Short mmCIF file of C-alpha atoms in Angstrom, two decimals:
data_model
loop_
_atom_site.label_atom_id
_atom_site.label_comp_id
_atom_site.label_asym_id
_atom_site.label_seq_id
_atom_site.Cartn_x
_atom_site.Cartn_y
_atom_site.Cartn_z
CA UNK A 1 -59.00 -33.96 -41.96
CA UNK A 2 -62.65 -34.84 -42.16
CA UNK A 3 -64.91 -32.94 -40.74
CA UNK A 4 -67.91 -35.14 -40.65
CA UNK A 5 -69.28 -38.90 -41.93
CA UNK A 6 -70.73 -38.11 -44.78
CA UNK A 7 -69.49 -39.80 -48.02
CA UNK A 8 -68.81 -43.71 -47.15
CA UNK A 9 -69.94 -43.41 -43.87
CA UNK A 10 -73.60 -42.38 -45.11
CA UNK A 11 -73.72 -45.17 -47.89
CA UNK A 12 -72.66 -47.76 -45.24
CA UNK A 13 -75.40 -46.61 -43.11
CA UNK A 14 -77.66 -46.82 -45.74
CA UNK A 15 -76.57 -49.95 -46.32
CA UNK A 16 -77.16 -51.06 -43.14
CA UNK A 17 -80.25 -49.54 -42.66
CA UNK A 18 -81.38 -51.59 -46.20
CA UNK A 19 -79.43 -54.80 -44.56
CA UNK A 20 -81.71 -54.75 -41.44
CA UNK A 21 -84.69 -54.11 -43.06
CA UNK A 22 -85.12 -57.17 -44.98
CA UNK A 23 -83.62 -59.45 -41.96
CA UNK A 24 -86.52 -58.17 -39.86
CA UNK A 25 -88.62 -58.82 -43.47
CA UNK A 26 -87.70 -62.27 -43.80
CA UNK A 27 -88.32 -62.75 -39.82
CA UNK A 28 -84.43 -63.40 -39.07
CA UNK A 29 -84.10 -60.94 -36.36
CA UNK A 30 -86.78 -59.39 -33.78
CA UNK A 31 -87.03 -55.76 -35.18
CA UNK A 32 -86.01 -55.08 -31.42
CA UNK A 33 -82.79 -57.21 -30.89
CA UNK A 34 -80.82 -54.99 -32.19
CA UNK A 35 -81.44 -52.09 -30.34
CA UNK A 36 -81.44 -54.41 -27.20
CA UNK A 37 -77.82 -55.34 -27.96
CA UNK A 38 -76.83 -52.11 -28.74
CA UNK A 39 -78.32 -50.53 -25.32
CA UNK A 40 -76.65 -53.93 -23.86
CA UNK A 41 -73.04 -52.59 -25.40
CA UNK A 42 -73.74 -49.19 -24.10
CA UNK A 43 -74.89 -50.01 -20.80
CA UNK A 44 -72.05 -51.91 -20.29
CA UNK A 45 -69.81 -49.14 -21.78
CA UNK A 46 -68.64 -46.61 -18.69
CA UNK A 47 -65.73 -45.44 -17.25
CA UNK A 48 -66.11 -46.61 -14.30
CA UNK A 49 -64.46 -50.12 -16.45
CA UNK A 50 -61.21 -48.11 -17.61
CA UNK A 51 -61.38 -47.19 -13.51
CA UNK A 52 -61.03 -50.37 -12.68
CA UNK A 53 -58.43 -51.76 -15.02
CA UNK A 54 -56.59 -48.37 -13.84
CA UNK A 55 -57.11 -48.99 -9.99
CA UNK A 56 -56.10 -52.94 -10.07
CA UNK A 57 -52.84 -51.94 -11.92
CA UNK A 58 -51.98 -49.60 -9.57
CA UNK A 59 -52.20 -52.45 -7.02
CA UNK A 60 -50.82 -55.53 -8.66
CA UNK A 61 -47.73 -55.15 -10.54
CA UNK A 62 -48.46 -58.67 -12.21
CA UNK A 63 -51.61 -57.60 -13.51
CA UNK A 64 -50.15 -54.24 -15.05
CA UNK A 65 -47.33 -55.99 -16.60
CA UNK A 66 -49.99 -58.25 -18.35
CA UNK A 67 -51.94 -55.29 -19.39
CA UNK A 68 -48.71 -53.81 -20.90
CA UNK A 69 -47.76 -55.97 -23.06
CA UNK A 70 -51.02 -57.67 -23.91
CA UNK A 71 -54.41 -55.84 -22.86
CA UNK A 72 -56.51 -58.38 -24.51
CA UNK A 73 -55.73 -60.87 -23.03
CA UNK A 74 -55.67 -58.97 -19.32
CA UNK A 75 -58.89 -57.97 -19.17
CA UNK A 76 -60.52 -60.58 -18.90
CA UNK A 77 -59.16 -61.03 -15.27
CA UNK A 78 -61.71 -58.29 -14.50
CA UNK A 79 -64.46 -59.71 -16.55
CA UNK A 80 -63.99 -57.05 -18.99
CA UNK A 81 -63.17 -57.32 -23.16
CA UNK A 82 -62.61 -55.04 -26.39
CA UNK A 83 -65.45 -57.32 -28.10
CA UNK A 84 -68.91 -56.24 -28.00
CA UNK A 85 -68.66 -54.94 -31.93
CA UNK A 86 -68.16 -57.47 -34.41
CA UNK A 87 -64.77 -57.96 -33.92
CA UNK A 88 -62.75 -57.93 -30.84
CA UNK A 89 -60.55 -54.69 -30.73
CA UNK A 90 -56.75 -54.64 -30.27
CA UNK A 91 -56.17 -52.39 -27.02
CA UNK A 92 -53.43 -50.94 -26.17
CA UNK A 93 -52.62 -49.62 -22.62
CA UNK A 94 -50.00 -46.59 -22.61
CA UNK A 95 -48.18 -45.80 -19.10
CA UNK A 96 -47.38 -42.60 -17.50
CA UNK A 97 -43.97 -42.16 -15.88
CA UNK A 98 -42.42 -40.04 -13.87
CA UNK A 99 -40.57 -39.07 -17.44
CA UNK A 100 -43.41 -39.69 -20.08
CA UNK A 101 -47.14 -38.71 -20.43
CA UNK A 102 -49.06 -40.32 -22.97
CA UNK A 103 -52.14 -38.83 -24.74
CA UNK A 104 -54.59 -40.24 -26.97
CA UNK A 105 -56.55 -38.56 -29.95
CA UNK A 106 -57.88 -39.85 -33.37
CA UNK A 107 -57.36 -37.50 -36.14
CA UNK A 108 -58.87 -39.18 -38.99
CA UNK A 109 -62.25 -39.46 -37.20
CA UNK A 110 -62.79 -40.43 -33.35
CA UNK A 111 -61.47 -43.74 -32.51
CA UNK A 112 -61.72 -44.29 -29.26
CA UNK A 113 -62.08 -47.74 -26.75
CA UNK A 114 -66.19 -47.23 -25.81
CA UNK A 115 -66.23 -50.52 -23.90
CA UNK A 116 -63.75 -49.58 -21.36
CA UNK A 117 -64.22 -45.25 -21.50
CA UNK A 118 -68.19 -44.67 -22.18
CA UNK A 119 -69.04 -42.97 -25.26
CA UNK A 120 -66.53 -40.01 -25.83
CA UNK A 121 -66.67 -36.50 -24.63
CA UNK A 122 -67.51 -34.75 -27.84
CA UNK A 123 -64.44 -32.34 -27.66
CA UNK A 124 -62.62 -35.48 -28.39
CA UNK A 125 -64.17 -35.09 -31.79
CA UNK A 126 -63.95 -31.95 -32.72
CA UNK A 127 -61.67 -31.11 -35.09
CA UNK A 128 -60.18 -28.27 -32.53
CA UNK A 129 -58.76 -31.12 -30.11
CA UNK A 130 -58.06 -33.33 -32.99
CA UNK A 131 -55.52 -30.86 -35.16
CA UNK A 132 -54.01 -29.30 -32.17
CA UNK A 133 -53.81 -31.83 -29.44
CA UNK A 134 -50.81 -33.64 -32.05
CA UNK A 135 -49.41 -30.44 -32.99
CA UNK A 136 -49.22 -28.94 -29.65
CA UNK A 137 -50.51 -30.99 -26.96
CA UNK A 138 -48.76 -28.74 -23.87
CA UNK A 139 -51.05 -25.98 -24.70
CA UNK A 140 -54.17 -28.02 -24.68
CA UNK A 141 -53.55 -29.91 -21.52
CA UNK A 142 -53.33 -26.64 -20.25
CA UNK A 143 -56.44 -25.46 -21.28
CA UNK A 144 -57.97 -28.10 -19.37
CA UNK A 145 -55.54 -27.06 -16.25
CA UNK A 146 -53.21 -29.46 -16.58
CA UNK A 147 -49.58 -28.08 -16.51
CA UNK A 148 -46.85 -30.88 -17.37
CA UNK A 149 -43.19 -30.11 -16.12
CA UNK A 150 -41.10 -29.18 -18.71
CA UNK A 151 -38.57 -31.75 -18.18
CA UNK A 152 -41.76 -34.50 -18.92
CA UNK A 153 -41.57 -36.01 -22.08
CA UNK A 154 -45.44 -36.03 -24.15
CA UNK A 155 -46.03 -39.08 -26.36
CA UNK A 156 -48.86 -38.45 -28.31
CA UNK A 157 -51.41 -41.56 -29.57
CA UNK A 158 -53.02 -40.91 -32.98
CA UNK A 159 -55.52 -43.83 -33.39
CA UNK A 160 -55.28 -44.20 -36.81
CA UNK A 161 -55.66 -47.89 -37.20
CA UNK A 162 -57.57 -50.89 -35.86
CA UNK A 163 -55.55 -50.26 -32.35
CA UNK A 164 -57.95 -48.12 -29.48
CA UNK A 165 -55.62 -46.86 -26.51
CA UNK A 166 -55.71 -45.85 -23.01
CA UNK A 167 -53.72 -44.19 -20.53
CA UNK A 168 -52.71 -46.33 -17.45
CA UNK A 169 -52.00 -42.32 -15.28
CA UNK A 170 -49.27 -42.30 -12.51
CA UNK A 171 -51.07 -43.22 -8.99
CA UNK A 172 -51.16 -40.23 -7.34
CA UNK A 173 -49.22 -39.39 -3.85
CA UNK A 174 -50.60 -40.51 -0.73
CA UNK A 175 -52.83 -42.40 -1.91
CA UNK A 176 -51.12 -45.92 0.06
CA UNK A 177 -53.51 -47.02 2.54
CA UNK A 178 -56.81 -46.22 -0.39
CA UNK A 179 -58.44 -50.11 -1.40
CA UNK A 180 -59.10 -51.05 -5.08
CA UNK A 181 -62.63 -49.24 -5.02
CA UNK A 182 -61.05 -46.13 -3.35
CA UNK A 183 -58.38 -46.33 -5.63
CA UNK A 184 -60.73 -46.55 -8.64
CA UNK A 185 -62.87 -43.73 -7.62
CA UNK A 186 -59.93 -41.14 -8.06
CA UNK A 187 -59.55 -41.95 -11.68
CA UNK A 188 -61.48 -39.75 -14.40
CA UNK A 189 -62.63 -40.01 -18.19
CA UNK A 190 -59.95 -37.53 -18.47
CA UNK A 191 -57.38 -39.09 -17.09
CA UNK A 192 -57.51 -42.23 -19.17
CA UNK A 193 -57.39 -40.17 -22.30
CA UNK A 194 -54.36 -38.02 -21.11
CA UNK A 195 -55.29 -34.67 -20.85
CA UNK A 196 -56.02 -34.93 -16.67
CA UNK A 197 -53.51 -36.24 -14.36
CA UNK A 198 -55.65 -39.26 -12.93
CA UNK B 1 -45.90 -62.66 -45.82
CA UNK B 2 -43.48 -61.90 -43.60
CA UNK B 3 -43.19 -58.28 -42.01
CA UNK B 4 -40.96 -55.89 -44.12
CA UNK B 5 -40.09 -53.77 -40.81
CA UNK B 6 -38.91 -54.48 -38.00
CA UNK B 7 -38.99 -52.56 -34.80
CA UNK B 8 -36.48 -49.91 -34.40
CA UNK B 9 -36.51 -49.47 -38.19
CA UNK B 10 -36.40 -45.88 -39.78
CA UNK B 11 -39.09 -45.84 -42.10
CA UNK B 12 -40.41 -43.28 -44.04
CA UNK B 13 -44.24 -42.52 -44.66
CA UNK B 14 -45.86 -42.02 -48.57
CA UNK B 15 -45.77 -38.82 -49.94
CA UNK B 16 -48.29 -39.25 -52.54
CA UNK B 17 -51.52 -37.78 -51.51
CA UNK B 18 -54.64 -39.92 -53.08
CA UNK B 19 -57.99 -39.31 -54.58
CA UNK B 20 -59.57 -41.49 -52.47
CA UNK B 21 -60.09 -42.59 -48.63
CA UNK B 22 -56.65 -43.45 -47.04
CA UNK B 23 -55.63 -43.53 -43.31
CA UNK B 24 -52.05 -41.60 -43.34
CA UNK B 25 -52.74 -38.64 -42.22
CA UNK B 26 -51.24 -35.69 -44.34
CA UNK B 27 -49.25 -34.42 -41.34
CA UNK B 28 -47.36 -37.27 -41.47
CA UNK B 29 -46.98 -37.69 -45.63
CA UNK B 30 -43.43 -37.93 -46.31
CA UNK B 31 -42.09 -37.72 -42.65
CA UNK B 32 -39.83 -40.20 -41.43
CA UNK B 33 -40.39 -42.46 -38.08
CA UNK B 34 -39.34 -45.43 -36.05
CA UNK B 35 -41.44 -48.59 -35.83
CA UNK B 36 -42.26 -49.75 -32.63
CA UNK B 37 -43.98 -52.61 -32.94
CA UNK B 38 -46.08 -54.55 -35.79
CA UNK B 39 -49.71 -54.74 -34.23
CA UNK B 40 -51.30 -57.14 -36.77
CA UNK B 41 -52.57 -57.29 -39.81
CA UNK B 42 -55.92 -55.68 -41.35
CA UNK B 43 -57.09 -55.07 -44.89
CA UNK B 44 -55.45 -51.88 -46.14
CA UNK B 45 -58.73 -49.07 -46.00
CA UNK B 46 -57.54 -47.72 -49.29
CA UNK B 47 -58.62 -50.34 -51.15
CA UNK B 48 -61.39 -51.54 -49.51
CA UNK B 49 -62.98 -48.06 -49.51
CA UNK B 50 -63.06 -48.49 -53.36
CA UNK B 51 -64.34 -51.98 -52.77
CA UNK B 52 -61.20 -53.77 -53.95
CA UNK B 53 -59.95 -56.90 -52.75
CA UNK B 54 -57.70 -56.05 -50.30
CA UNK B 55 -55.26 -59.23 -48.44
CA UNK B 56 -54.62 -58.33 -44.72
CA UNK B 57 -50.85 -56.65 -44.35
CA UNK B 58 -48.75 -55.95 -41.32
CA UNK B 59 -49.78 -52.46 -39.46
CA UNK B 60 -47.30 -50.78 -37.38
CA UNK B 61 -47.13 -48.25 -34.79
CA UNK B 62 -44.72 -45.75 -35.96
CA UNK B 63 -43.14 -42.83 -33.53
CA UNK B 64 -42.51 -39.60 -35.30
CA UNK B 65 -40.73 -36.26 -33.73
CA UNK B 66 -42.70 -33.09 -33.59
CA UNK B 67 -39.92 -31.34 -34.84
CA UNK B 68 -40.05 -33.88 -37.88
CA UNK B 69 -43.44 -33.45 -38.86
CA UNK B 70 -44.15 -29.69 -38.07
CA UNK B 71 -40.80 -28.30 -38.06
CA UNK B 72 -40.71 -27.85 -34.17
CA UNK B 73 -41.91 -29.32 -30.60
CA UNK B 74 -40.39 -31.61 -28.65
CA UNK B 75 -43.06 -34.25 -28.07
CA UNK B 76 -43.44 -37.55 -30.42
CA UNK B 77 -46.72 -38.79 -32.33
CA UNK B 78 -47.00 -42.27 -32.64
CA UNK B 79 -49.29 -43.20 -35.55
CA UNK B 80 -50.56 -46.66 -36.97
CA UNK B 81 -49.77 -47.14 -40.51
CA UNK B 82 -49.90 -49.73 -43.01
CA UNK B 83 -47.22 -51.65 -44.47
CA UNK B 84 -48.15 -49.93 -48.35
CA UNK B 85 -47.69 -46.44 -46.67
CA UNK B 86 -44.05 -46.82 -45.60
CA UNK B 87 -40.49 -47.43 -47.06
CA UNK B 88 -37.53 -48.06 -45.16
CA UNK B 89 -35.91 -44.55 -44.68
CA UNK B 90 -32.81 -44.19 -47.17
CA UNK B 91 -33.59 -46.83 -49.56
CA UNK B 92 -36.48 -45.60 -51.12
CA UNK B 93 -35.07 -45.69 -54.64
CA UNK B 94 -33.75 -49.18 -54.23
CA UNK B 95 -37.44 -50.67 -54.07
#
């Protein structure tokens, strides 16, 4: 497992470091644009947008069968996207039952959807969560006092591709008379990675 | 190029373990899985880590049991792997 970006990682951003330095040189790009988009992306990046998707699938069965089986193209509907780097991401949303919970982890580095979770929690990259979440992933959603039935069957995600993923949670109980906002508001960081209930 | 898999095939991940960048992870070298579904196709990272050309090829989510890749548990891993990295399960001398 690597521990760290160094190797290819550090020559690409070298590269890119080179790369940007001669289109600000040659007057192609404000020296500032960059970092404007990049704040933009960020800015953008919360979430509060995984909340959403979350709370407005809870609510509309259409809309959650679209996000099943194509998340791309659903999230649009709430003026959301996997673009913002330079290629639109593949998303994948994974749904708890009352028989499966899904988790998500990248072992090979961090993958992880930014656009529609913030940037991620840095236990998500440390190479504890990483190595034991797959081999063992009752015990650590129990450290972070979450106790799954044993009868519940764990799926674990390892983002090891282009594909980012998130976990659509089970709505929790008595929560019927609670709008989309109210809804939305219940649902954590944690909860659309796996290891908290909502 | 059409897909080689297809989902609900048994497949079985590489074994070899390479002196460069790859994106199987060991855990899952030599283990054998079900595809689920194809998700697309993307350059495979081995090659274009070395900076050769490298076509896009099918990648596909493939579900693994714990007990299959660490001798015990009774959760699944679902990994995505590319095309190169797998052989159907129980042919692999026939290709």
């Amino acid at each position: 497992m690597s521990e760290d970006h160094a190797g290819p990682a550090a020559t690409l951003a070298a590269r890119v470091r080179h790369l940007e330095a001669l289109l600000e040189q040659r007057g192609l790009i404000d020296a500032r644009e960059l970092d404007r988009s990049l704040e933009a992306f960020l800015a953008r990046a919360s979430p509060a947008n995984g909340a959403r998707v979350v709370a407005r699938a809870w609510l509309d069965e259409g809309f959650r069968a679209r996000l099943l089986s194509d998340a791309n193209a659903a999230l649009p509907e709430l003026g959301l996207s996997m673009r913002g780097g330079l290629q639109e991401q593949r998303l994948k949303v994974v749904q708890n039952t009352e028989q499966q919970h899904n988790v998500i982890v990248c072992t090979l580095c961090s993958c992880y959807p930014i656009a529609l979770l913030g940037p991620s929690p840095t236990w998500y990259k440390s190479p504890a969560y990483r190595s034991r979440v797959v081999r063992d992933p009752r015990a650590v959603l129990r450290e972070f006092g979450f106790e799954l039935e044993s009868a519940v069957q764990v799926n674990v995600w390892d983002a090891s591709a282009e594909t980012r993923y998130m976990v659509l949670p089970r709505r929790p109980a008595g929560t019927d008379n609670l709008n989309e906002q109210a809804l939305a508001a219940l649902v954590t960081r944690n909860g659309l990675i796996g290891v908290a209930p909502a | 190029m059409a897909e080689l898999f297809r989902p609900g095939d048994q497949v079985r991940a590489s074994r070899s373990d390479p002196p460069h960048h790859t994106r199987l992870p060991r855990y899952a070298r030599g283990a054998t899985g079900t595809v689920l579904e194809c998700q697309g196709r993307h350059p495979l990272p081995d090659r274009r880590a070395r900076q050769l050309p490298a076509r896009p090829e099918p990648v596909y989510a493939v579900r693994f049991a714990a007990r299959d890749l660490f001798g015990d548990g009774d959760h699944t891993v679902t990994l995505d792997l590319w095309e190169s990295y797998l052989r159907l399960a129980g042919l692999e001398g026939m290709r």
